[in-house]
Amino acid sequence: MVIATETTSGGSHHRRLTFAAFLNSDPAAEEEEQRSHGVDVDAINPTTSNNNNMNMNKEVHYYQQRQSNASTTSGESSPNQVLSPWNQTYSPYYTDTTTTPSMSPSPWNQTYSPYYKSPWIYQRRNMDDDGTDNGLVGTIVRQDGHVYSLAASGDLLFTGSDSKNIRVWKDLKDFTGFKSTSGLVKAIVITGDNRIFTGHQDGKIRVWRGSKSRTGSYSRVGSLPTLKEFLTKSVNPKNYVEVRRRKNVLKIRHYDAVSCLSLNEELGLLYSGSWDKTLKVWRLSDSKCLESIQAHDDAINTVAAGFDDLLFTGSADGTLKVWKRGLQGKGTKHFLVNVLMKQENAVTALAVNLTAAVVYCGSSDGSVNFWEGQKFLSHGGTLRGHRMAVLCLAAAGSLVLSGGADKNICVWRRNVDGTHSCLSVLMDHVGPVKCLTAVEEAEEDGDGVEKGDQRWIVYSGSLDKSVKVWRVTETASTVIG
């Protein structure tokens, strides 16, 4: 029901809008008002995604903080209690972003588009005049749909959205793009042989490849499972599993949204997690499904290939599980070796620092827990920098970046002693930060960068329909002393 407020000298009362006034109402203004009151518009508004009403209800965990009296980790009696130097709670000091205006009256926020064929607008900002270590480089604003996924390969950036488009950017300019027939793009990974795997809301994994003869041309080369394997498996009733009453599906096929993808190219494997609660293992050489694992009791939100051939999965059931590939008979199989976390709040994001053997886990309560150690994973502490759910994580060198439903990106640095310091809180998005990726910035002669000062270019995609480009450095001064 739409209600309008009318103020009189005697006070205020509500009146019902007429049908004509309702037709002339501004839905964008109503959506902005809902967001300002903390309402998850994307979870309740059926127009924000294509036929996703049933599935988007599962993402309510992402944008609303759930109250919980349960312990977040084993051996931790309270999330705010400091138990030891290895089990610390960190919280950066930053200002209230709820009062941050959506756009500042700056010349950098002026909109222009020399690429009239593209629905994107690029705004560039010169950081050299700021004198800051970490900050915004530029913004690419999209005029329709939200940005759900990002992937970077060399000088190319791939972005996925709810319009089913995968856009390709080169030097932050519109390079090319390709489009699937259905299903918003929830995950993108790129292999070393220039294959692009995309996970979609319709439960499909599509495979694309760039043309060697035509620069900037991408074409679909298949899907997972392959048509040959699908037809071969479909004739045997043993290959089906009952998902609900009187509905059976093939084990090798996801029947709900593919929420996450992860690569282990050393083993030649692709992992896919889905809202159908299953984890599937695919062989890259022939696209064959090797395993289908009923991994969790609720939707799988995130999967990450880790160090020592470990695999990590996080779910809306509140668990973080560790899997390891081992021999079974003449073949191999993934076995559950540990449950690092079991809580009421949903696990929403994972990132792995392969060099330091650290796994980071974001939750819907706004916390980031981490574990370290190759032979035995032990809880290292909790990073607290978000007031709402953590939606994405990215590891870059000694840095870990967390994006949240509070529209902020926290930049953390892992110190030599295993503690973490908050270097920056990047605040320029006006919607939840849904995805992050980072690439090392190429050093140029005479660019003034000190030796050992590693810098990263970070891309962040948001439900405010924009991709922002940031520069961060591992030697920046901390927010708190």
XYZ file of C-alpha atoms in Angstrom:
481
model
C 0.000 0.000 0.000
C 1.347 3.468 -0.926
C 0.764 6.165 1.695
C 1.416 9.885 1.431
C 2.052 12.138 4.430
C 0.226 15.472 4.724
C 1.106 18.041 7.418
C -1.521 20.452 8.795
C -1.527 23.054 11.537
C -3.085 20.593 13.921
C -0.422 17.903 13.379
C 0.185 15.242 10.740
C -1.927 12.482 9.348
C -1.822 10.012 6.472
C -4.006 9.873 3.405
C -4.230 7.293 0.662
C -2.847 8.325 -2.725
C -5.264 8.537 -5.585
C -4.797 6.175 -8.480
C -3.602 9.009 -10.717
C -1.072 10.149 -8.125
C 0.137 6.601 -7.795
C 0.785 6.390 -11.537
C 2.811 9.616 -11.377
C 4.861 8.538 -8.370
C 8.617 8.182 -8.785
C 9.680 4.567 -8.087
C 13.355 5.568 -7.925
C 12.592 8.047 -5.150
C 10.578 5.427 -3.281
C 13.458 2.967 -3.621
C 15.934 5.531 -2.296
C 13.651 6.220 0.661
C 13.423 2.505 1.402
C 17.215 2.180 1.301
C 17.611 5.141 3.673
C 15.489 3.281 6.224
C 17.603 0.133 5.934
C 15.147 -1.821 3.791
C 16.706 -4.389 1.448
C 15.135 -3.204 -1.778
C 16.914 -5.817 -3.890
C 15.493 -8.652 -1.810
C 11.881 -7.395 -1.938
C 11.641 -5.563 -5.256
C 10.998 -8.005 -8.098
C 12.085 -5.513 -10.735
C 15.736 -5.441 -9.614
C 16.476 -8.839 -11.076
C 15.049 -11.031 -13.769
C 12.509 -13.485 -12.306
C 14.512 -13.895 -9.087
C 11.796 -13.403 -6.428
C 12.225 -16.820 -4.869
C 16.016 -16.882 -5.037
C 16.684 -13.332 -3.878
C 14.934 -14.037 -0.587
C 17.989 -16.101 0.308
C 20.172 -12.996 0.099
C 18.333 -11.226 2.901
C 21.114 -12.607 5.110
C 23.524 -10.365 3.212
C 21.964 -7.025 3.917
C 20.433 -7.322 7.367
C 22.405 -7.961 10.519
C 21.074 -10.957 12.402
C 21.092 -10.964 16.170
C 22.740 -14.025 17.647
C 23.663 -15.259 21.100
C 25.606 -18.160 19.644
C 29.383 -18.313 19.819
C 31.006 -17.295 16.530
C 34.041 -19.507 16.808
C 35.219 -22.426 18.859
C 37.194 -21.287 21.871
C 35.802 -17.750 21.723
C 33.348 -16.897 24.457
C 32.483 -13.432 23.157
C 33.180 -11.758 19.803
C 34.363 -8.606 21.581
C 36.570 -10.286 24.167
C 40.354 -10.250 23.723
C 41.587 -13.664 24.752
C 45.204 -13.617 23.588
C 47.545 -11.768 21.228
C 46.568 -14.353 18.609
C 42.857 -13.942 19.137
C 42.335 -10.217 18.958
C 39.484 -8.000 17.868
C 40.337 -5.066 15.627
C 38.041 -2.159 14.919
C 39.062 0.810 12.752
C 37.832 4.259 13.697
C 35.797 5.860 10.985
C 33.025 8.377 10.718
C 29.351 7.656 10.339
C 28.734 7.096 6.629
C 24.985 7.261 6.906
C 25.176 11.026 6.476
C 27.539 10.853 3.499
C 25.881 12.494 0.487
C 25.363 10.297 -2.549
C 27.299 12.634 -4.811
C 29.558 15.511 -3.827
C 29.443 18.826 -5.725
C 32.862 18.099 -7.154
C 33.923 18.462 -10.782
C 35.054 14.825 -10.584
C 31.422 13.746 -10.234
C 30.302 15.401 -13.442
C 28.930 12.893 -15.895
C 30.102 12.584 -19.476
C 30.211 9.733 -21.974
C 32.352 9.726 -25.111
C 31.320 6.071 -25.547
C 27.782 6.655 -26.715
C 27.266 2.988 -27.607
C 28.009 1.855 -24.080
C 25.620 2.159 -21.131
C 28.631 2.964 -18.925
C 30.074 6.333 -17.952
C 33.675 6.687 -16.809
C 34.678 9.409 -14.366
C 38.368 9.870 -13.609
C 39.980 11.461 -10.593
C 43.604 12.551 -10.310
C 45.035 11.239 -7.037
C 48.370 13.000 -7.447
C 46.887 16.216 -6.090
C 45.519 14.535 -2.974
C 48.767 13.372 -1.436
C 47.014 10.289 -0.028
C 48.311 6.731 0.001
C 45.008 4.994 -0.607
C 42.089 6.433 -2.503
C 39.744 6.596 -5.465
C 41.150 6.651 -8.981
C 37.948 6.639 -11.015
C 34.358 5.465 -11.369
C 32.484 3.587 -14.053
C 28.753 4.108 -13.649
C 26.292 1.762 -15.262
C 22.882 3.067 -16.194
C 20.927 -0.177 -15.848
C 21.290 -3.032 -13.390
C 23.546 -3.865 -10.457
C 27.131 -5.157 -10.559
C 27.323 -8.625 -9.021
C 30.709 -9.988 -10.139
C 34.190 -8.912 -11.191
C 37.318 -10.593 -12.541
C 40.606 -9.144 -13.755
C 43.104 -10.690 -16.153
C 46.135 -8.680 -17.219
C 44.913 -5.315 -18.461
C 41.333 -6.565 -18.910
C 38.483 -6.214 -16.438
C 35.339 -8.363 -16.736
C 32.118 -7.243 -15.051
C 28.874 -9.179 -14.630
C 25.469 -7.750 -13.836
C 21.771 -8.579 -13.636
C 21.315 -7.551 -17.268
C 23.007 -10.848 -18.306
C 25.835 -8.859 -19.907
C 29.528 -9.489 -19.348
C 31.358 -6.289 -20.175
C 35.093 -6.245 -20.926
C 37.202 -3.183 -20.130
C 40.730 -2.385 -21.253
C 42.628 0.497 -19.662
C 39.280 1.382 -18.046
C 37.685 1.997 -21.431
C 34.796 0.072 -22.936
C 36.544 -2.674 -24.934
C 33.911 -5.265 -25.800
C 31.253 -7.479 -24.269
C 29.142 -10.591 -24.633
C 25.694 -11.608 -23.432
C 24.096 -14.801 -22.185
C 20.533 -15.758 -22.991
C 19.334 -15.826 -19.377
C 20.422 -15.571 -15.769
C 22.194 -12.655 -14.099
C 25.954 -13.119 -13.734
C 26.817 -13.959 -10.114
C 30.417 -15.191 -10.528
C 33.294 -14.900 -13.022
C 36.659 -16.725 -13.090
C 39.322 -16.710 -15.807
C 41.807 -19.497 -16.573
C 45.346 -19.135 -17.834
C 44.345 -20.353 -21.301
C 41.915 -17.438 -21.710
C 38.699 -19.310 -20.900
C 36.035 -17.416 -18.957
C 33.632 -19.334 -16.715
C 30.490 -17.516 -15.568
C 28.013 -18.676 -12.933
C 24.409 -17.579 -13.370
C 21.204 -17.134 -11.435
C 19.491 -19.744 -13.626
C 21.823 -22.476 -12.304
C 24.027 -22.689 -15.388
C 27.790 -22.385 -15.797
C 28.697 -20.969 -19.191
C 32.112 -21.118 -20.861
C 33.499 -18.398 -23.134
C 36.737 -17.903 -25.033
C 38.371 -14.972 -26.745
C 39.092 -15.221 -30.440
C 42.748 -15.511 -31.485
C 42.114 -14.006 -34.908
C 39.698 -11.222 -33.951
C 40.812 -9.036 -31.050
C 37.987 -8.233 -28.661
C 35.702 -10.988 -29.926
C 34.362 -13.502 -27.397
C 32.090 -16.426 -28.103
C 30.397 -19.090 -26.037
C 32.169 -22.437 -26.404
C 30.091 -24.567 -24.061
C 28.488 -24.988 -20.668
C 28.816 -27.198 -17.593
C 27.843 -29.957 -17.697
C 28.569 -30.532 -21.379
C 25.715 -31.639 -23.604
C 27.439 -34.985 -24.203
C 27.798 -35.728 -20.500
C 24.267 -34.535 -19.791
C 22.775 -36.906 -22.362
C 24.968 -39.814 -21.258
C 24.096 -39.454 -17.577
C 20.411 -38.739 -18.110
C 19.579 -42.281 -19.296
C 20.587 -43.855 -15.959
C 18.076 -43.372 -13.092
C 20.917 -43.763 -10.555
C 22.329 -40.422 -11.674
C 19.294 -38.518 -10.422
C 18.675 -37.098 -6.956
C 15.391 -35.990 -5.424
C 15.449 -32.285 -4.591
C 11.868 -31.947 -3.501
C 8.703 -33.978 -3.647
C 8.228 -35.546 -7.064
C 11.122 -33.587 -8.567
C 14.363 -35.305 -9.516
C 17.379 -33.684 -11.158
C 20.717 -34.908 -12.457
C 23.470 -34.904 -9.840
C 25.903 -33.256 -12.221
C 23.714 -30.194 -12.770
C 22.903 -27.285 -10.444
C 19.182 -26.666 -10.146
C 19.471 -23.334 -8.298
C 21.633 -20.213 -8.643
C 25.388 -20.728 -9.042
C 26.577 -18.297 -6.390
C 30.357 -18.786 -6.518
C 33.248 -20.227 -8.546
C 36.878 -20.915 -7.687
C 39.863 -22.284 -9.624
C 42.756 -24.546 -8.673
C 44.710 -24.574 -11.913
C 47.567 -26.591 -10.413
C 45.156 -29.486 -9.945
C 43.228 -28.577 -13.100
C 39.949 -28.203 -11.201
C 37.025 -25.775 -11.108
C 34.748 -25.623 -8.045
C 31.178 -24.334 -8.124
C 28.891 -23.624 -5.176
C 25.158 -23.143 -5.448
C 22.038 -22.206 -3.553
C 21.019 -25.838 -4.101
C 23.437 -26.615 -1.201
C 25.819 -28.639 -3.389
C 29.488 -28.284 -4.234
C 30.525 -29.583 -7.636
C 34.038 -30.374 -8.861
C 34.814 -30.019 -12.579
C 37.900 -31.099 -14.512
C 39.165 -28.267 -16.691
C 40.714 -30.463 -19.379
C 37.435 -32.048 -20.533
C 34.773 -30.140 -18.504
C 33.670 -33.367 -16.818
C 31.884 -33.276 -13.461
C 34.025 -35.371 -11.102
C 32.018 -34.925 -7.900
C 28.728 -33.575 -6.634
C 28.810 -33.101 -2.863
C 25.876 -32.279 -0.603
C 28.155 -29.918 1.306
C 25.825 -27.805 3.473
C 22.360 -27.628 4.998
C 21.594 -24.289 3.349
C 22.656 -22.226 0.346
C 26.391 -22.129 -0.403
C 27.437 -18.489 -0.652
C 31.185 -18.722 -1.205
C 33.940 -21.155 -2.159
C 37.710 -20.639 -2.215
C 40.554 -22.914 -3.272
C 43.313 -22.641 -0.672
C 46.831 -23.669 0.235
C 47.982 -27.290 0.642
C 45.208 -28.389 -1.772
C 42.549 -27.396 0.774
C 39.121 -26.143 -0.239
C 36.943 -23.827 1.865
C 33.157 -23.426 1.608
C 30.850 -21.031 3.453
C 27.096 -21.226 3.690
C 23.946 -19.535 4.899
C 23.763 -22.340 7.470
C 26.515 -20.483 9.367
C 29.313 -23.010 8.835
C 32.782 -22.708 7.338
C 33.978 -26.119 6.157
C 37.382 -27.360 5.038
C 37.737 -30.064 2.371
C 40.797 -31.929 1.150
C 41.336 -34.034 -1.947
C 42.500 -37.563 -1.267
C 42.735 -40.970 -2.868
C 39.776 -43.309 -2.889
C 40.240 -46.572 -4.725
C 41.505 -45.841 -8.202
C 40.344 -42.248 -8.145
C 40.256 -39.174 -5.919
C 37.578 -37.605 -3.773
C 37.151 -34.532 -1.574
C 36.736 -35.341 2.116
C 35.481 -33.062 4.881
C 38.424 -32.555 7.253
C 37.292 -29.716 9.524
C 34.470 -27.337 10.428
C 36.187 -24.090 11.415
C 33.037 -22.188 12.333
C 29.458 -22.934 13.230
C 27.283 -19.945 14.036
C 23.817 -18.549 13.502
C 24.967 -15.747 11.212
C 25.443 -16.649 7.554
C 28.939 -17.018 6.096
C 28.960 -14.650 3.140
C 32.526 -14.324 1.798
C 35.937 -16.029 1.767
C 39.453 -15.003 0.746
C 42.764 -16.844 1.018
C 46.288 -15.494 1.439
C 48.220 -18.344 -0.176
C 51.669 -17.062 0.802
C 50.959 -16.634 4.526
C 48.504 -19.586 4.679
C 45.634 -17.502 6.071
C 41.925 -17.894 5.306
C 39.525 -14.989 5.929
C 35.790 -15.477 6.465
C 33.162 -12.707 6.302
C 29.775 -13.026 7.979
C 26.386 -11.374 7.892
C 27.037 -9.803 11.332
C 29.774 -7.589 9.844
C 32.770 -9.497 11.242
C 35.758 -11.043 9.468
C 37.328 -14.028 11.234
C 40.635 -15.525 10.134
C 42.569 -18.745 10.633
C 46.249 -19.407 9.942
C 48.661 -22.309 9.728
C 49.371 -24.887 7.032
C 49.468 -28.110 9.057
C 46.909 -27.049 11.651
C 44.520 -24.143 11.223
C 44.041 -22.089 14.386
C 41.791 -19.093 14.911
C 43.871 -15.919 14.670
C 41.334 -13.234 15.505
C 38.401 -11.127 14.366
C 38.430 -7.964 12.265
C 35.539 -5.616 12.964
C 35.165 -2.715 10.569
C 31.628 -3.005 9.227
C 28.302 -2.097 10.777
C 26.387 -4.372 8.422
C 26.980 -7.656 6.593
C 30.304 -8.356 4.884
C 29.449 -9.215 1.272
C 32.865 -9.773 -0.326
C 36.550 -10.264 0.461
C 39.745 -10.056 -1.588
C 43.346 -10.848 -0.645
C 46.234 -8.916 -2.240
C 49.745 -9.501 -0.929
C 49.729 -8.725 2.783
C 46.418 -6.871 2.383
C 42.869 -8.108 2.751
C 39.930 -5.976 1.634
C 36.372 -6.357 2.871
C 33.288 -4.865 1.235
C 30.015 -4.549 3.091
C 26.351 -3.737 2.939
C 27.268 -0.515 4.801
C 28.729 0.724 1.446
C 32.300 0.785 2.790
C 35.520 -1.045 1.913
C 37.979 -1.710 4.739
C 41.651 -2.182 3.839
C 43.542 -4.356 6.347
C 47.247 -5.205 6.465
C 48.610 -8.363 8.039
C 51.694 -7.459 10.059
C 54.772 -9.612 10.589
C 53.586 -10.705 14.055
C 50.245 -11.930 12.674
C 48.182 -8.981 13.900
C 46.184 -6.797 11.522
C 46.012 -3.008 11.111
C 43.303 -1.057 9.323
C 44.970 1.180 6.734
C 41.920 2.785 5.162
C 38.160 2.824 5.001
C 37.209 3.581 1.394
C 33.867 5.395 1.331
C 32.479 6.453 -2.031
C 29.856 3.878 -2.965
C 26.213 4.735 -2.309
C 25.063 1.115 -2.325
C 26.198 -2.240 -0.868
C 29.617 -3.363 -2.132
C 28.938 -6.756 -3.728
C 32.286 -7.802 -5.254
C 36.005 -7.017 -5.101
C 39.107 -7.942 -7.045
C 42.678 -6.619 -6.999
C 45.663 -6.680 -9.375
C 49.208 -5.570 -8.694
C 49.994 -2.195 -10.221
C 52.800 -2.277 -12.758
C 55.799 -0.184 -11.741
C 56.889 2.484 -14.177
C 60.285 4.169 -14.357
C 60.314 7.479 -12.561
C 56.865 7.076 -10.997
C 58.182 8.065 -7.584
C 57.303 4.783 -5.894
C 59.792 3.682 -3.264
C 61.345 0.243 -3.560
C 59.324 -2.309 -1.614
C 56.192 -0.160 -1.689
C 53.795 -2.620 -3.301
C 50.718 -0.980 -4.789
C 47.474 -2.544 -5.923
C 44.629 -1.503 -8.183
C 41.348 -2.548 -6.586
C 38.040 -2.824 -8.436
C 34.788 -2.781 -6.476
C 31.333 -3.526 -7.866
C 28.228 -2.315 -6.083
C 24.463 -2.444 -6.097
C 24.615 1.312 -6.781
C 25.255 0.260 -10.423
C 28.879 1.391 -10.442
C 32.406 -0.014 -10.544
C 34.976 2.038 -8.672
C 38.726 1.897 -9.176
C 41.029 2.416 -6.185
C 44.754 2.490 -5.582
C 45.995 1.022 -2.292
C 49.484 0.508 -0.928
C 50.794 -1.853 1.718
C 52.883 0.860 3.388
C 50.098 3.373 3.986
C 49.706 4.829 7.473
C 47.092 3.151 9.662
C 43.721 4.572 10.653
C 44.403 3.796 14.313
C 47.751 3.978 16.024
